[in-house]
mmCIF file with all atom_site columns, C-alpha atoms in Angstrom:
data_model
loop_
_atom_site.group_PDB
_atom_site.id
_atom_site.type_symbol
_atom_site.label_atom_id
_atom_site.label_alt_id
_atom_site.label_comp_id
_atom_site.label_asym_id
_atom_site.label_entity_id
_atom_site.label_seq_id
_atom_site.pdbx_PDB_ins_code
_atom_site.Cartn_x
_atom_site.Cartn_y
_atom_site.Cartn_z
_atom_site.occupancy
_atom_site.B_iso_or_equiv
_atom_site.pdbx_formal_charge
_atom_site.auth_seq_id
_atom_site.auth_comp_id
_atom_site.auth_asym_id
_atom_site.auth_atom_id
_atom_site.pdbx_PDB_model_num
ATOM 1   C CA . ASP A 1 1   ? -59.262 -88.475  -89.315  1.00 55.00 ? 13  ASP A CA 1
ATOM 2   C CA . ALA A 1 2   ? -60.149 -87.731  -92.907  1.00 58.00 ? 14  ALA A CA 1
ATOM 3   C CA . GLY A 1 3   ? -62.834 -84.920  -92.591  1.00 90.00 ? 15  GLY A CA 1
ATOM 4   C CA . ILE A 1 4   ? -66.084 -87.429  -93.688  1.00 94.00 ? 16  ILE A CA 1
ATOM 5   C CA . THR A 1 5   ? -69.383 -85.851  -93.656  1.00 96.00 ? 17  THR A CA 1
ATOM 6   C CA . GLN A 1 6   ? -72.705 -87.556  -94.454  1.00 97.00 ? 18  GLN A CA 1
ATOM 7   C CA . SER A 1 7   ? -76.096 -85.926  -94.813  1.00 97.00 ? 19  SER A CA 1
ATOM 8   C CA . PRO A 1 8   ? -79.151 -86.230  -93.581  1.00 97.00 ? 20  PRO A CA 1
ATOM 9   C CA . ARG A 1 9   ? -77.771 -87.941  -90.639  1.00 96.00 ? 21  ARG A CA 1
ATOM 10  C CA . HIS A 1 10  ? -81.623 -88.839  -89.409  1.00 97.00 ? 22  HIS A CA 1
ATOM 11  C CA . LYS A 1 11  ? -84.826 -88.871  -92.351  1.00 97.00 ? 23  LYS A CA 1
ATOM 12  C CA . VAL A 1 12  ? -87.642 -90.960  -91.617  1.00 97.00 ? 24  VAL A CA 1
ATOM 13  C CA . THR A 1 13  ? -90.056 -91.101  -94.795  1.00 97.00 ? 25  THR A CA 1
ATOM 14  C CA . GLU A 1 14  ? -93.011 -92.944  -96.109  1.00 96.00 ? 26  GLU A CA 1
ATOM 15  C CA . THR A 1 15  ? -92.274 -96.534  -98.143  1.00 97.00 ? 27  THR A CA 1
ATOM 16  C CA . GLY A 1 16  ? -92.258 -95.791  -101.525 1.00 96.00 ? 28  GLY A CA 1
ATOM 17  C CA . THR A 1 17  ? -90.326 -92.210  -101.976 1.00 96.00 ? 29  THR A CA 1
ATOM 18  C CA . PRO A 1 18  ? -87.126 -91.632  -103.280 1.00 96.00 ? 30  PRO A CA 1
ATOM 19  C CA . VAL A 1 19  ? -84.047 -90.811  -100.749 1.00 97.00 ? 31  VAL A CA 1
ATOM 20  C CA . THR A 1 20  ? -80.282 -89.500  -101.455 1.00 98.00 ? 32  THR A CA 1
ATOM 21  C CA . LEU A 1 21  ? -77.703 -89.695  -98.788  1.00 98.00 ? 33  LEU A CA 1
ATOM 22  C CA . ARG A 1 22  ? -74.477 -87.223  -99.459  1.00 98.00 ? 34  ARG A CA 1
ATOM 23  C CA . CYS A 1 23  ? -71.533 -88.360  -97.991  1.00 98.00 ? 35  CYS A CA 1
ATOM 24  C CA . HIS A 1 24  ? -68.194 -85.182  -98.468  1.00 97.00 ? 36  HIS A CA 1
ATOM 25  C CA . GLN A 1 25  ? -65.327 -86.571  -97.748  1.00 96.00 ? 37  GLN A CA 1
ATOM 26  C CA . THR A 1 26  ? -62.211 -83.365  -97.681  1.00 95.00 ? 38  THR A CA 1
ATOM 27  C CA . GLU A 1 27  ? -59.053 -85.339  -98.074  1.00 89.00 ? 39  GLU A CA 1
ATOM 28  C CA . ASN A 1 28  ? -58.691 -86.190  -101.756 1.00 90.00 ? 40  ASN A CA 1
ATOM 29  C CA . HIS A 1 29  ? -58.649 -90.046  -101.067 1.00 90.00 ? 41  HIS A CA 1
ATOM 30  C CA . ARG A 1 30  ? -59.531 -92.205  -104.169 1.00 90.00 ? 42  ARG A CA 1
ATOM 31  C CA . TYR A 1 31  ? -62.147 -94.916  -102.565 1.00 91.00 ? 43  TYR A CA 1
ATOM 32  C CA . MET A 1 32  ? -65.121 -93.834  -101.021 1.00 94.00 ? 44  MET A CA 1
ATOM 33  C CA . TYR A 1 33  ? -67.360 -96.579  -99.346  1.00 95.00 ? 45  TYR A CA 1
ATOM 34  C CA . TRP A 1 34  ? -71.472 -97.068  -98.522  1.00 97.00 ? 46  TRP A CA 1
ATOM 35  C CA . TYR A 1 35  ? -71.970 -99.994  -96.181  1.00 97.00 ? 47  TYR A CA 1
ATOM 36  C CA . ARG A 1 36  ? -75.612 -100.391 -94.279  1.00 97.00 ? 48  ARG A CA 1
ATOM 37  C CA . GLN A 1 37  ? -75.337 -101.212 -90.940  1.00 96.00 ? 49  GLN A CA 1
ATOM 38  C CA . ASP A 1 38  ? -78.642 -104.158 -88.953  1.00 93.00 ? 50  ASP A CA 1
ATOM 39  C CA . PRO A 1 39  ? -78.034 -105.900 -85.728  1.00 85.00 ? 51  PRO A CA 1
ATOM 40  C CA . GLY A 1 40  ? -76.385 -109.032 -86.363  1.00 79.00 ? 52  GLY A CA 1
ATOM 41  C CA . HIS A 1 41  ? -75.046 -108.411 -89.292  1.00 84.00 ? 53  HIS A CA 1
ATOM 42  C CA . GLY A 1 42  ? -72.568 -106.218 -88.908  1.00 89.00 ? 54  GLY A CA 1
ATOM 43  C CA . LEU A 1 43  ? -71.801 -103.891 -91.394  1.00 93.00 ? 55  LEU A CA 1
ATOM 44  C CA . ARG A 1 44  ? -72.167 -104.689 -95.162  1.00 94.00 ? 56  ARG A CA 1
ATOM 45  C CA . LEU A 1 45  ? -71.588 -103.273 -97.846  1.00 94.00 ? 57  LEU A CA 1
ATOM 46  C CA . ILE A 1 46  ? -73.902 -101.711 -100.633 1.00 96.00 ? 58  ILE A CA 1
ATOM 47  C CA . HIS A 1 47  ? -71.292 -99.137  -103.702 1.00 96.00 ? 59  HIS A CA 1
ATOM 48  C CA . TYR A 1 48  ? -68.590 -98.202  -104.513 1.00 94.00 ? 60  TYR A CA 1
ATOM 49  C CA . SER A 1 49  ? -66.096 -96.679  -105.913 1.00 94.00 ? 61  SER A CA 1
ATOM 50  C CA . TYR A 1 50  ? -62.669 -96.118  -107.292 1.00 90.00 ? 62  TYR A CA 1
ATOM 51  C CA . GLY A 1 51  ? -62.799 -93.187  -108.773 1.00 91.00 ? 63  GLY A CA 1
ATOM 52  C CA . VAL A 1 52  ? -64.219 -89.992  -109.927 1.00 93.00 ? 64  VAL A CA 1
ATOM 53  C CA . LYS A 1 53  ? -67.282 -91.699  -112.275 1.00 92.00 ? 65  LYS A CA 1
ATOM 54  C CA . ASP A 1 54  ? -66.001 -95.505  -111.806 1.00 93.00 ? 66  ASP A CA 1
ATOM 55  C CA . THR A 1 55  ? -68.779 -97.484  -109.485 1.00 95.00 ? 67  THR A CA 1
ATOM 56  C CA . ASP A 1 56  ? -68.301 -100.974 -108.381 1.00 93.00 ? 68  ASP A CA 1
ATOM 57  C CA . LYS A 1 57  ? -71.520 -103.099 -106.204 1.00 94.00 ? 69  LYS A CA 1
ATOM 58  C CA . GLY A 1 58  ? -71.095 -104.677 -103.050 1.00 92.00 ? 70  GLY A CA 1
ATOM 59  C CA . GLU A 1 59  ? -73.530 -107.284 -101.601 1.00 90.00 ? 71  GLU A CA 1
ATOM 60  C CA . VAL A 1 60  ? -75.398 -105.471 -100.519 1.00 95.00 ? 72  VAL A CA 1
ATOM 61  C CA . SER A 1 61  ? -76.380 -103.557 -103.949 1.00 95.00 ? 73  SER A CA 1
ATOM 62  C CA . ASP A 1 62  ? -80.174 -104.487 -104.530 1.00 95.00 ? 74  ASP A CA 1
ATOM 63  C CA . GLY A 1 63  ? -82.658 -101.321 -104.581 1.00 96.00 ? 75  GLY A CA 1
ATOM 64  C CA . TYR A 1 64  ? -79.447 -98.849  -104.227 1.00 97.00 ? 76  TYR A CA 1
ATOM 65  C CA . SER A 1 65  ? -77.874 -96.576  -107.006 1.00 97.00 ? 77  SER A CA 1
ATOM 66  C CA . VAL A 1 66  ? -75.184 -94.953  -106.290 1.00 97.00 ? 78  VAL A CA 1
ATOM 67  C CA . SER A 1 67  ? -72.951 -91.190  -107.855 1.00 97.00 ? 79  SER A CA 1
ATOM 68  C CA . ARG A 1 68  ? -69.373 -90.078  -107.656 1.00 97.00 ? 80  ARG A CA 1
ATOM 69  C CA . SER A 1 69  ? -69.249 -87.361  -109.996 1.00 96.00 ? 81  SER A CA 1
ATOM 70  C CA . LYS A 1 70  ? -66.454 -85.367  -108.088 1.00 96.00 ? 82  LYS A CA 1
ATOM 71  C CA . THR A 1 71  ? -63.330 -86.872  -106.146 1.00 94.00 ? 83  THR A CA 1
ATOM 72  C CA . GLU A 1 72  ? -64.958 -85.761  -102.804 1.00 96.00 ? 84  GLU A CA 1
ATOM 73  C CA . ASP A 1 73  ? -68.520 -86.291  -103.277 1.00 97.00 ? 85  ASP A CA 1
ATOM 74  C CA . PHE A 1 74  ? -70.503 -89.795  -103.274 1.00 98.00 ? 86  PHE A CA 1
ATOM 75  C CA . LEU A 1 75  ? -74.453 -90.297  -103.318 1.00 98.00 ? 87  LEU A CA 1
ATOM 76  C CA . LEU A 1 76  ? -76.539 -93.174  -102.917 1.00 98.00 ? 88  LEU A CA 1
ATOM 77  C CA . THR A 1 77  ? -79.459 -92.685  -103.418 1.00 98.00 ? 89  THR A CA 1
ATOM 78  C CA . LEU A 1 78  ? -83.035 -95.390  -102.416 1.00 97.00 ? 90  LEU A CA 1
ATOM 79  C CA . GLU A 1 79  ? -84.965 -94.657  -105.799 1.00 93.00 ? 91  GLU A CA 1
ATOM 80  C CA . SER A 1 80  ? -88.482 -96.027  -103.984 1.00 96.00 ? 92  SER A CA 1
ATOM 81  C CA . ALA A 1 81  ? -87.804 -96.837  -99.856  1.00 96.00 ? 93  ALA A CA 1
ATOM 82  C CA . THR A 1 82  ? -88.698 -100.218 -98.228  1.00 97.00 ? 94  THR A CA 1
ATOM 83  C CA . SER A 1 83  ? -89.336 -100.856 -94.577  1.00 96.00 ? 95  SER A CA 1
ATOM 84  C CA . SER A 1 84  ? -86.330 -103.141 -95.659  1.00 96.00 ? 96  SER A CA 1
ATOM 85  C CA . GLN A 1 85  ? -84.117 -100.612 -95.553  1.00 97.00 ? 97  GLN A CA 1
ATOM 86  C CA . THR A 1 86  ? -84.337 -98.500  -93.004  1.00 97.00 ? 98  THR A CA 1
ATOM 87  C CA . SER A 1 87  ? -80.604 -98.836  -90.955  1.00 97.00 ? 99  SER A CA 1
ATOM 88  C CA . VAL A 1 88  ? -77.860 -97.011  -90.786  1.00 97.00 ? 100 VAL A CA 1
ATOM 89  C CA . TYR A 1 89  ? -76.047 -96.514  -92.774  1.00 98.00 ? 101 TYR A CA 1
ATOM 90  C CA . PHE A 1 90  ? -72.486 -95.585  -93.123  1.00 97.00 ? 102 PHE A CA 1
ATOM 91  C CA . CYS A 1 91  ? -69.688 -93.638  -95.498  1.00 97.00 ? 103 CYS A CA 1
ATOM 92  C CA . ALA A 1 92  ? -66.281 -95.484  -95.531  1.00 94.00 ? 104 ALA A CA 1
ATOM 93  C CA . THR A 1 93  ? -63.146 -93.980  -97.429  1.00 93.00 ? 105 THR A CA 1
ATOM 94  C CA . LYS A 1 94  ? -59.882 -94.562  -98.325  1.00 89.00 ? 106 LYS A CA 1
ATOM 95  C CA . LYS A 1 95  ? -56.280 -93.366  -98.949  1.00 81.00 ? 107 LYS A CA 1
ATOM 96  C CA . ASP A 1 96  ? -55.545 -94.330  -102.888 1.00 70.00 ? 108 ASP A CA 1
ATOM 97  C CA . THR A 1 97  ? -52.984 -96.886  -101.219 1.00 59.00 ? 109 THR A CA 1
ATOM 98  C CA . TRP A 1 98  ? -53.838 -100.441 -103.127 1.00 58.00 ? 110 TRP A CA 1
ATOM 99  C CA . ASN A 1 99  ? -52.494 -102.330 -99.676  1.00 53.00 ? 111 ASN A CA 1
ATOM 100 C CA . THR A 1 100 ? -53.283 -101.074 -96.192  1.00 63.00 ? 112 THR A CA 1
ATOM 101 C CA . GLY A 1 101 ? -56.937 -101.320 -96.470  1.00 62.00 ? 113 GLY A CA 1
ATOM 102 C CA . GLU A 1 102 ? -57.858 -98.891  -93.902  1.00 78.00 ? 114 GLU A CA 1
ATOM 103 C CA . LEU A 1 103 ? -60.777 -96.880  -94.058  1.00 86.00 ? 115 LEU A CA 1
ATOM 104 C CA . PHE A 1 104 ? -62.093 -93.984  -92.159  1.00 89.00 ? 116 PHE A CA 1
ATOM 105 C CA . PHE A 1 105 ? -65.602 -94.062  -91.230  1.00 92.00 ? 117 PHE A CA 1
ATOM 106 C CA . GLY A 1 106 ? -68.262 -91.608  -91.628  1.00 94.00 ? 118 GLY A CA 1
ATOM 107 C CA . GLU A 1 107 ? -71.087 -90.335  -88.688  1.00 93.00 ? 119 GLU A CA 1
ATOM 108 C CA . GLY A 1 108 ? -73.269 -92.464  -89.901  1.00 95.00 ? 120 GLY A CA 1
ATOM 109 C CA . SER A 1 109 ? -76.747 -92.132  -91.129  1.00 97.00 ? 121 SER A CA 1
ATOM 110 C CA . ARG A 1 110 ? -79.648 -93.391  -89.693  1.00 97.00 ? 122 ARG A CA 1
ATOM 111 C CA . LEU A 1 111 ? -82.199 -93.542  -91.807  1.00 98.00 ? 123 LEU A CA 1
ATOM 112 C CA . THR A 1 112 ? -86.497 -95.098  -91.175  1.00 97.00 ? 124 THR A CA 1
ATOM 113 C CA . VAL A 1 113 ? -88.631 -95.904  -93.697  1.00 97.00 ? 125 VAL A CA 1
ATOM 114 C CA . LEU A 1 114 ? -92.486 -96.350  -92.996  1.00 95.00 ? 126 LEU A CA 1
ATOM 115 C CA . ALA B 2 1   ? -65.920 -115.557 -101.533 1.00 80.00 ? 22  ALA B CA 1
ATOM 116 C CA . GLN B 2 2   ? -65.160 -113.478 -97.902  1.00 88.00 ? 23  GLN B CA 1
ATOM 117 C CA . LYS B 2 3   ? -66.609 -114.531 -94.691  1.00 93.00 ? 24  LYS B CA 1
ATOM 118 C CA . VAL B 2 4   ? -65.827 -113.201 -91.799  1.00 96.00 ? 25  VAL B CA 1
ATOM 119 C CA . THR B 2 5   ? -67.480 -114.743 -88.769  1.00 96.00 ? 26  THR B CA 1
ATOM 120 C CA . GLN B 2 6   ? -67.772 -113.362 -84.847  1.00 96.00 ? 27  GLN B CA 1
ATOM 121 C CA . ALA B 2 7   ? -69.692 -116.138 -82.768  1.00 94.00 ? 28  ALA B CA 1
ATOM 122 C CA . GLN B 2 8   ? -70.262 -113.852 -79.132  1.00 96.00 ? 29  GLN B CA 1
ATOM 123 C CA . THR B 2 9   ? -73.021 -111.595 -80.175  1.00 94.00 ? 30  THR B CA 1
ATOM 124 C CA . GLU B 2 10  ? -72.654 -110.154 -76.618  1.00 96.00 ? 31  GLU B CA 1
ATOM 125 C CA . ILE B 2 11  ? -70.539 -110.495 -73.604  1.00 97.00 ? 32  ILE B CA 1
ATOM 126 C CA . SER B 2 12  ? -70.813 -109.090 -70.656  1.00 97.00 ? 33  SER B CA 1
ATOM 127 C CA . VAL B 2 13  ? -67.919 -108.731 -68.020  1.00 96.00 ? 34  VAL B CA 1
ATOM 128 C CA . VAL B 2 14  ? -67.270 -107.181 -64.379  1.00 97.00 ? 35  VAL B CA 1
ATOM 129 C CA . GLU B 2 15  ? -64.688 -104.174 -64.527  1.00 97.00 ? 36  GLU B CA 1
ATOM 130 C CA . LYS B 2 16  ? -60.790 -105.416 -64.471  1.00 97.00 ? 37  LYS B CA 1
ATOM 131 C CA . GLU B 2 17  ? -62.144 -109.478 -65.896  1.00 97.00 ? 38  GLU B CA 1
ATOM 132 C CA . ASP B 2 18  ? -59.825 -110.092 -68.939  1.00 97.00 ? 39  ASP B CA 1
ATOM 133 C CA . VAL B 2 19  ? -62.397 -110.508 -71.996  1.00 97.00 ? 40  VAL B CA 1
ATOM 134 C CA . THR B 2 20  ? -61.860 -112.104 -75.354  1.00 97.00 ? 41  THR B CA 1
ATOM 135 C CA . LEU B 2 21  ? -63.555 -111.667 -78.683  1.00 98.00 ? 42  LEU B CA 1
ATOM 136 C CA . ASP B 2 22  ? -63.889 -114.864 -81.691  1.00 97.00 ? 43  ASP B CA 1
ATOM 137 C CA . CYS B 2 23  ? -62.655 -113.733 -85.010  1.00 98.00 ? 44  CYS B CA 1
ATOM 138 C CA . VAL B 2 24  ? -62.495 -116.712 -87.886  1.00 98.00 ? 45  VAL B CA 1
ATOM 139 C CA . TYR B 2 25  ? -61.924 -115.192 -91.391  1.00 97.00 ? 46  TYR B CA 1
ATOM 140 C CA . GLU B 2 26  ? -62.825 -117.287 -94.717  1.00 96.00 ? 47  GLU B CA 1
ATOM 141 C CA . THR B 2 27  ? -60.492 -116.388 -97.576  1.00 93.00 ? 48  THR B CA 1
ATOM 142 C CA . ARG B 2 28  ? -59.461 -118.398 -100.516 1.00 92.00 ? 49  ARG B CA 1
ATOM 143 C CA . ASP B 2 29  ? -56.624 -115.434 -101.357 1.00 89.00 ? 50  ASP B CA 1
ATOM 144 C CA . THR B 2 30  ? -53.442 -115.938 -99.997  1.00 89.00 ? 51  THR B CA 1
ATOM 145 C CA . THR B 2 31  ? -52.935 -112.217 -99.178  1.00 89.00 ? 52  THR B CA 1
ATOM 146 C CA . TYR B 2 32  ? -54.978 -110.588 -97.031  1.00 91.00 ? 53  TYR B CA 1
ATOM 147 C CA . TYR B 2 33  ? -55.700 -108.423 -95.009  1.00 90.00 ? 54  TYR B CA 1
ATOM 148 C CA . LEU B 2 34  ? -57.636 -108.602 -90.938  1.00 93.00 ? 55  LEU B CA 1
ATOM 149 C CA . PHE B 2 35  ? -59.188 -105.401 -89.196  1.00 93.00 ? 56  PHE B CA 1
ATOM 150 C CA . TRP B 2 36  ? -60.671 -104.742 -85.239  1.00 95.00 ? 57  TRP B CA 1
ATOM 151 C CA . TYR B 2 37  ? -62.660 -101.779 -85.380  1.00 95.00 ? 58  TYR B CA 1
ATOM 152 C CA . LYS B 2 38  ? -64.469 -100.463 -81.946  1.00 95.00 ? 59  LYS B CA 1
ATOM 153 C CA . GLN B 2 39  ? -67.852 -98.607  -82.561  1.00 95.00 ? 60  GLN B CA 1
ATOM 154 C CA . PRO B 2 40  ? -68.536 -96.750  -79.177  1.00 94.00 ? 61  PRO B CA 1
ATOM 155 C CA . PRO B 2 41  ? -72.486 -95.824  -78.063  1.00 92.00 ? 62  PRO B CA 1
ATOM 156 C CA . SER B 2 42  ? -71.667 -92.462  -79.843  1.00 89.00 ? 63  SER B CA 1
ATOM 157 C CA . GLY B 2 43  ? -72.052 -94.592  -83.160  1.00 90.00 ? 64  GLY B CA 1
ATOM 158 C CA . GLU B 2 44  ? -68.142 -94.065  -85.236  1.00 89.00 ? 65  GLU B CA 1
ATOM 159 C CA . LEU B 2 45  ? -66.165 -96.843  -85.970  1.00 92.00 ? 66  LEU B CA 1
ATOM 160 C CA . VAL B 2 46  ? -62.501 -96.553  -84.248  1.00 90.00 ? 67  VAL B CA 1
ATOM 161 C CA . PHE B 2 47  ? -59.808 -98.450  -86.589  1.00 90.00 ? 68  PHE B CA 1
ATOM 162 C CA . LEU B 2 48  ? -57.754 -100.048 -83.222  1.00 92.00 ? 69  LEU B CA 1
ATOM 163 C CA . ILE B 2 49  ? -55.534 -102.568 -86.019  1.00 90.00 ? 70  ILE B CA 1
ATOM 164 C CA . ARG B 2 50  ? -55.109 -104.042 -89.168  1.00 88.00 ? 71  ARG B CA 1
ATOM 165 C CA . ARG B 2 51  ? -52.770 -107.092 -90.108  1.00 89.00 ? 72  ARG B CA 1
ATOM 166 C CA . ASN B 2 52  ? -51.119 -108.416 -93.061  1.00 87.00 ? 73  ASN B CA 1
ATOM 167 C CA . SER B 2 53  ? -52.288 -112.277 -94.115  1.00 89.00 ? 74  SER B CA 1
ATOM 168 C CA . PHE B 2 54  ? -47.519 -112.567 -93.613  1.00 88.00 ? 75  PHE B CA 1
ATOM 169 C CA . ASP B 2 55  ? -48.029 -111.725 -89.770  1.00 84.00 ? 76  ASP B CA 1
ATOM 170 C CA . GLU B 2 56  ? -48.287 -113.894 -87.641  1.00 82.00 ? 77  GLU B CA 1
ATOM 171 C CA . GLN B 2 57  ? -46.711 -112.705 -84.795  1.00 81.00 ? 78  GLN B CA 1
ATOM 172 C CA . ASN B 2 58  ? -49.375 -111.253 -81.479  1.00 83.00 ? 79  ASN B CA 1
ATOM 173 C CA . GLU B 2 59  ? -49.329 -107.677 -81.053  1.00 84.00 ? 80  GLU B CA 1
ATOM 174 C CA . ILE B 2 60  ? -50.153 -105.518 -77.966  1.00 85.00 ? 81  ILE B CA 1
ATOM 175 C CA . SER B 2 61  ? -51.449 -102.622 -77.484  1.00 86.00 ? 82  SER B CA 1
ATOM 176 C CA . GLY B 2 62  ? -51.706 -101.255 -73.433  1.00 91.00 ? 83  GLY B CA 1
ATOM 177 C CA . ARG B 2 63  ? -54.804 -103.140 -72.447  1.00 93.00 ? 84  ARG B CA 1
ATOM 178 C CA . TYR B 2 64  ? -55.444 -104.751 -75.834  1.00 94.00 ? 85  TYR B CA 1
ATOM 179 C CA . SER B 2 65  ? -53.595 -107.220 -77.568  1.00 93.00 ? 86  SER B CA 1
ATOM 180 C CA . TRP B 2 66  ? -54.327 -109.605 -80.408  1.00 93.00 ? 87  TRP B CA 1
ATOM 181 C CA . ASN B 2 67  ? -53.753 -113.268 -81.285  1.00 94.00 ? 88  ASN B CA 1
ATOM 182 C CA . PHE B 2 68  ? -53.672 -114.637 -85.374  1.00 94.00 ? 89  PHE B CA 1
ATOM 183 C CA . GLN B 2 69  ? -53.436 -117.693 -85.617  1.00 93.00 ? 90  GLN B CA 1
ATOM 184 C CA . LYS B 2 70  ? -54.064 -118.291 -90.290  1.00 92.00 ? 91  LYS B CA 1
ATOM 185 C CA . SER B 2 71  ? -53.967 -122.268 -89.102  1.00 93.00 ? 92  SER B CA 1
ATOM 186 C CA . THR B 2 72  ? -56.885 -121.872 -87.916  1.00 95.00 ? 93  THR B CA 1
ATOM 187 C CA . SER B 2 73  ? -58.154 -118.215 -90.166  1.00 95.00 ? 94  SER B CA 1
ATOM 188 C CA . SER B 2 74  ? -58.746 -116.671 -86.688  1.00 96.00 ? 95  SER B CA 1
ATOM 189 C CA . PHE B 2 75  ? -57.996 -113.181 -85.035  1.00 96.00 ? 96  PHE B CA 1
ATOM 190 C CA . ASN B 2 76  ? -58.330 -113.360 -81.248  1.00 96.00 ? 97  ASN B CA 1
ATOM 191 C CA . PHE B 2 77  ? -58.595 -109.880 -79.666  1.00 96.00 ? 98  PHE B CA 1
ATOM 192 C CA . THR B 2 78  ? -58.100 -109.931 -76.565  1.00 96.00 ? 99  THR B CA 1
ATOM 193 C CA . ILE B 2 79  ? -58.968 -107.097 -73.238  1.00 96.00 ? 100 ILE B CA 1
ATOM 194 C CA . THR B 2 80  ? -56.781 -107.046 -70.281  1.00 96.00 ? 101 THR B CA 1
ATOM 195 C CA . ALA B 2 81  ? -58.171 -105.508 -67.017  1.00 96.00 ? 102 ALA B CA 1
ATOM 196 C CA . SER B 2 82  ? -61.270 -104.456 -68.698  1.00 96.00 ? 103 SER B CA 1
ATOM 197 C CA . GLN B 2 83  ? -62.941 -100.988 -67.980  1.00 97.00 ? 104 GLN B CA 1
ATOM 198 C CA . VAL B 2 84  ? -66.484 -99.796  -68.280  1.00 96.00 ? 105 VAL B CA 1
ATOM 199 C CA . VAL B 2 85  ? -64.945 -97.245  -71.356  1.00 95.00 ? 106 VAL B CA 1
ATOM 200 C CA . ASP B 2 86  ? -64.197 -100.793 -73.904  1.00 97.00 ? 107 ASP B CA 1
ATOM 201 C CA . SER B 2 87  ? -67.881 -100.666 -73.213  1.00 97.00 ? 108 SER B CA 1
ATOM 202 C CA . ALA B 2 88  ? -68.318 -101.858 -77.035  1.00 97.00 ? 109 ALA B CA 1
ATOM 203 C CA . VAL B 2 89  ? -69.728 -102.905 -80.504  1.00 96.00 ? 110 VAL B CA 1
ATOM 204 C CA . TYR B 2 90  ? -66.158 -104.697 -82.227  1.00 97.00 ? 111 TYR B CA 1
ATOM 205 C CA . PHE B 2 91  ? -66.064 -105.572 -85.254  1.00 96.00 ? 112 PHE B CA 1
ATOM 206 C CA . CYS B 2 92  ? -63.834 -108.089 -87.413  1.00 96.00 ? 113 CYS B CA 1
ATOM 207 C CA . ALA B 2 93  ? -63.174 -107.465 -90.615  1.00 94.00 ? 114 ALA B CA 1
ATOM 208 C CA . LEU B 2 94  ? -61.445 -108.867 -93.393  1.00 93.00 ? 115 LEU B CA 1
ATOM 209 C CA . SER B 2 95  ? -59.759 -108.020 -96.801  1.00 89.00 ? 116 SER B CA 1
ATOM 210 C CA . ASN B 2 96  ? -59.080 -108.508 -100.067 1.00 81.00 ? 117 ASN B CA 1
ATOM 211 C CA . ALA B 2 97  ? -55.897 -107.955 -101.663 1.00 76.00 ? 118 ALA B CA 1
ATOM 212 C CA . ALA B 2 98  ? -56.055 -105.298 -103.269 1.00 74.00 ? 119 ALA B CA 1
ATOM 213 C CA . GLY B 2 99  ? -57.745 -104.334 -100.306 1.00 71.00 ? 120 GLY B CA 1
ATOM 214 C CA . ASN B 2 100 ? -60.044 -101.774 -101.602 1.00 74.00 ? 121 ASN B CA 1
ATOM 215 C CA . LYS B 2 101 ? -62.920 -104.116 -99.932  1.00 79.00 ? 122 LYS B CA 1
ATOM 216 C CA . LEU B 2 102 ? -63.926 -104.666 -96.150  1.00 86.00 ? 123 LEU B CA 1
ATOM 217 C CA . THR B 2 103 ? -65.882 -107.860 -95.389  1.00 91.00 ? 124 THR B CA 1
ATOM 218 C CA . PHE B 2 104 ? -67.222 -107.224 -91.767  1.00 93.00 ? 125 PHE B CA 1
ATOM 219 C CA . GLY B 2 105 ? -68.300 -109.956 -88.970  1.00 94.00 ? 126 GLY B CA 1
ATOM 220 C CA . GLY B 2 106 ? -71.651 -109.524 -87.151  1.00 94.00 ? 127 GLY B CA 1
ATOM 221 C CA . GLY B 2 107 ? -69.416 -107.648 -84.311  1.00 95.00 ? 128 GLY B CA 1
ATOM 222 C CA . THR B 2 108 ? -69.255 -108.221 -80.226  1.00 96.00 ? 129 THR B CA 1
ATOM 223 C CA . ARG B 2 109 ? -71.480 -106.409 -78.131  1.00 96.00 ? 130 ARG B CA 1
ATOM 224 C CA . VAL B 2 110 ? -69.026 -105.942 -74.711  1.00 98.00 ? 131 VAL B CA 1
ATOM 225 C CA . LEU B 2 111 ? -70.752 -104.756 -71.561  1.00 97.00 ? 132 LEU B CA 1
ATOM 226 C CA . VAL B 2 112 ? -68.397 -103.367 -68.736  1.00 97.00 ? 133 VAL B CA 1
ATOM 227 C CA . LYS B 2 113 ? -70.297 -103.835 -65.015  1.00 96.00 ? 134 LYS B CA 1
ATOM 228 C CA . PRO B 2 114 ? -68.731 -101.712 -62.587  1.00 94.00 ? 135 PRO B CA 1
#
């Protein structure tokens, strides 16, 4: 258990509004990730971070931005939410050992865009 | 590019039956890592197993067993004598050589009926 907390856990918003999801970890893990889970698609990587202020895009990054100003926090922002971004969002972390790959996941944040 | 395919979207069995979940992967890396995760109805993702590309030994952990075959790029998962508590979505995943990005399959939902 990497002590990962996601907030909010549930959110309903309207198309065009900005949304920020927060991921907070207490284990000082170097890597942090944002995934989205949709039926039939499994989990798809949105963005990830390999250190403070170091981020990179995943396979479905369009429409999303991230920031990591502190080791423990990784923010996911939807600048202008669309209905296609209705999903369950999972944050994950990984220890700073390059060859393990095991991720620890948060409990998920369910976002509904009307 | 990496890809993971779980062709079975849903499997329904009666308790005590065995169930095998298929996973086929694609990668150009010679070093990579394969994973299985379980997502019970409560929604969290639980790590089950990690296997590196140089270790083709099959593994058994209680009622769970895994069959890794590089020749067919498959990493199949078998639950023996299934129980109702095994009902969940199971994800196969593939990590790159650096172990810093995980690509998931679409998941297989297993329903074990009493």
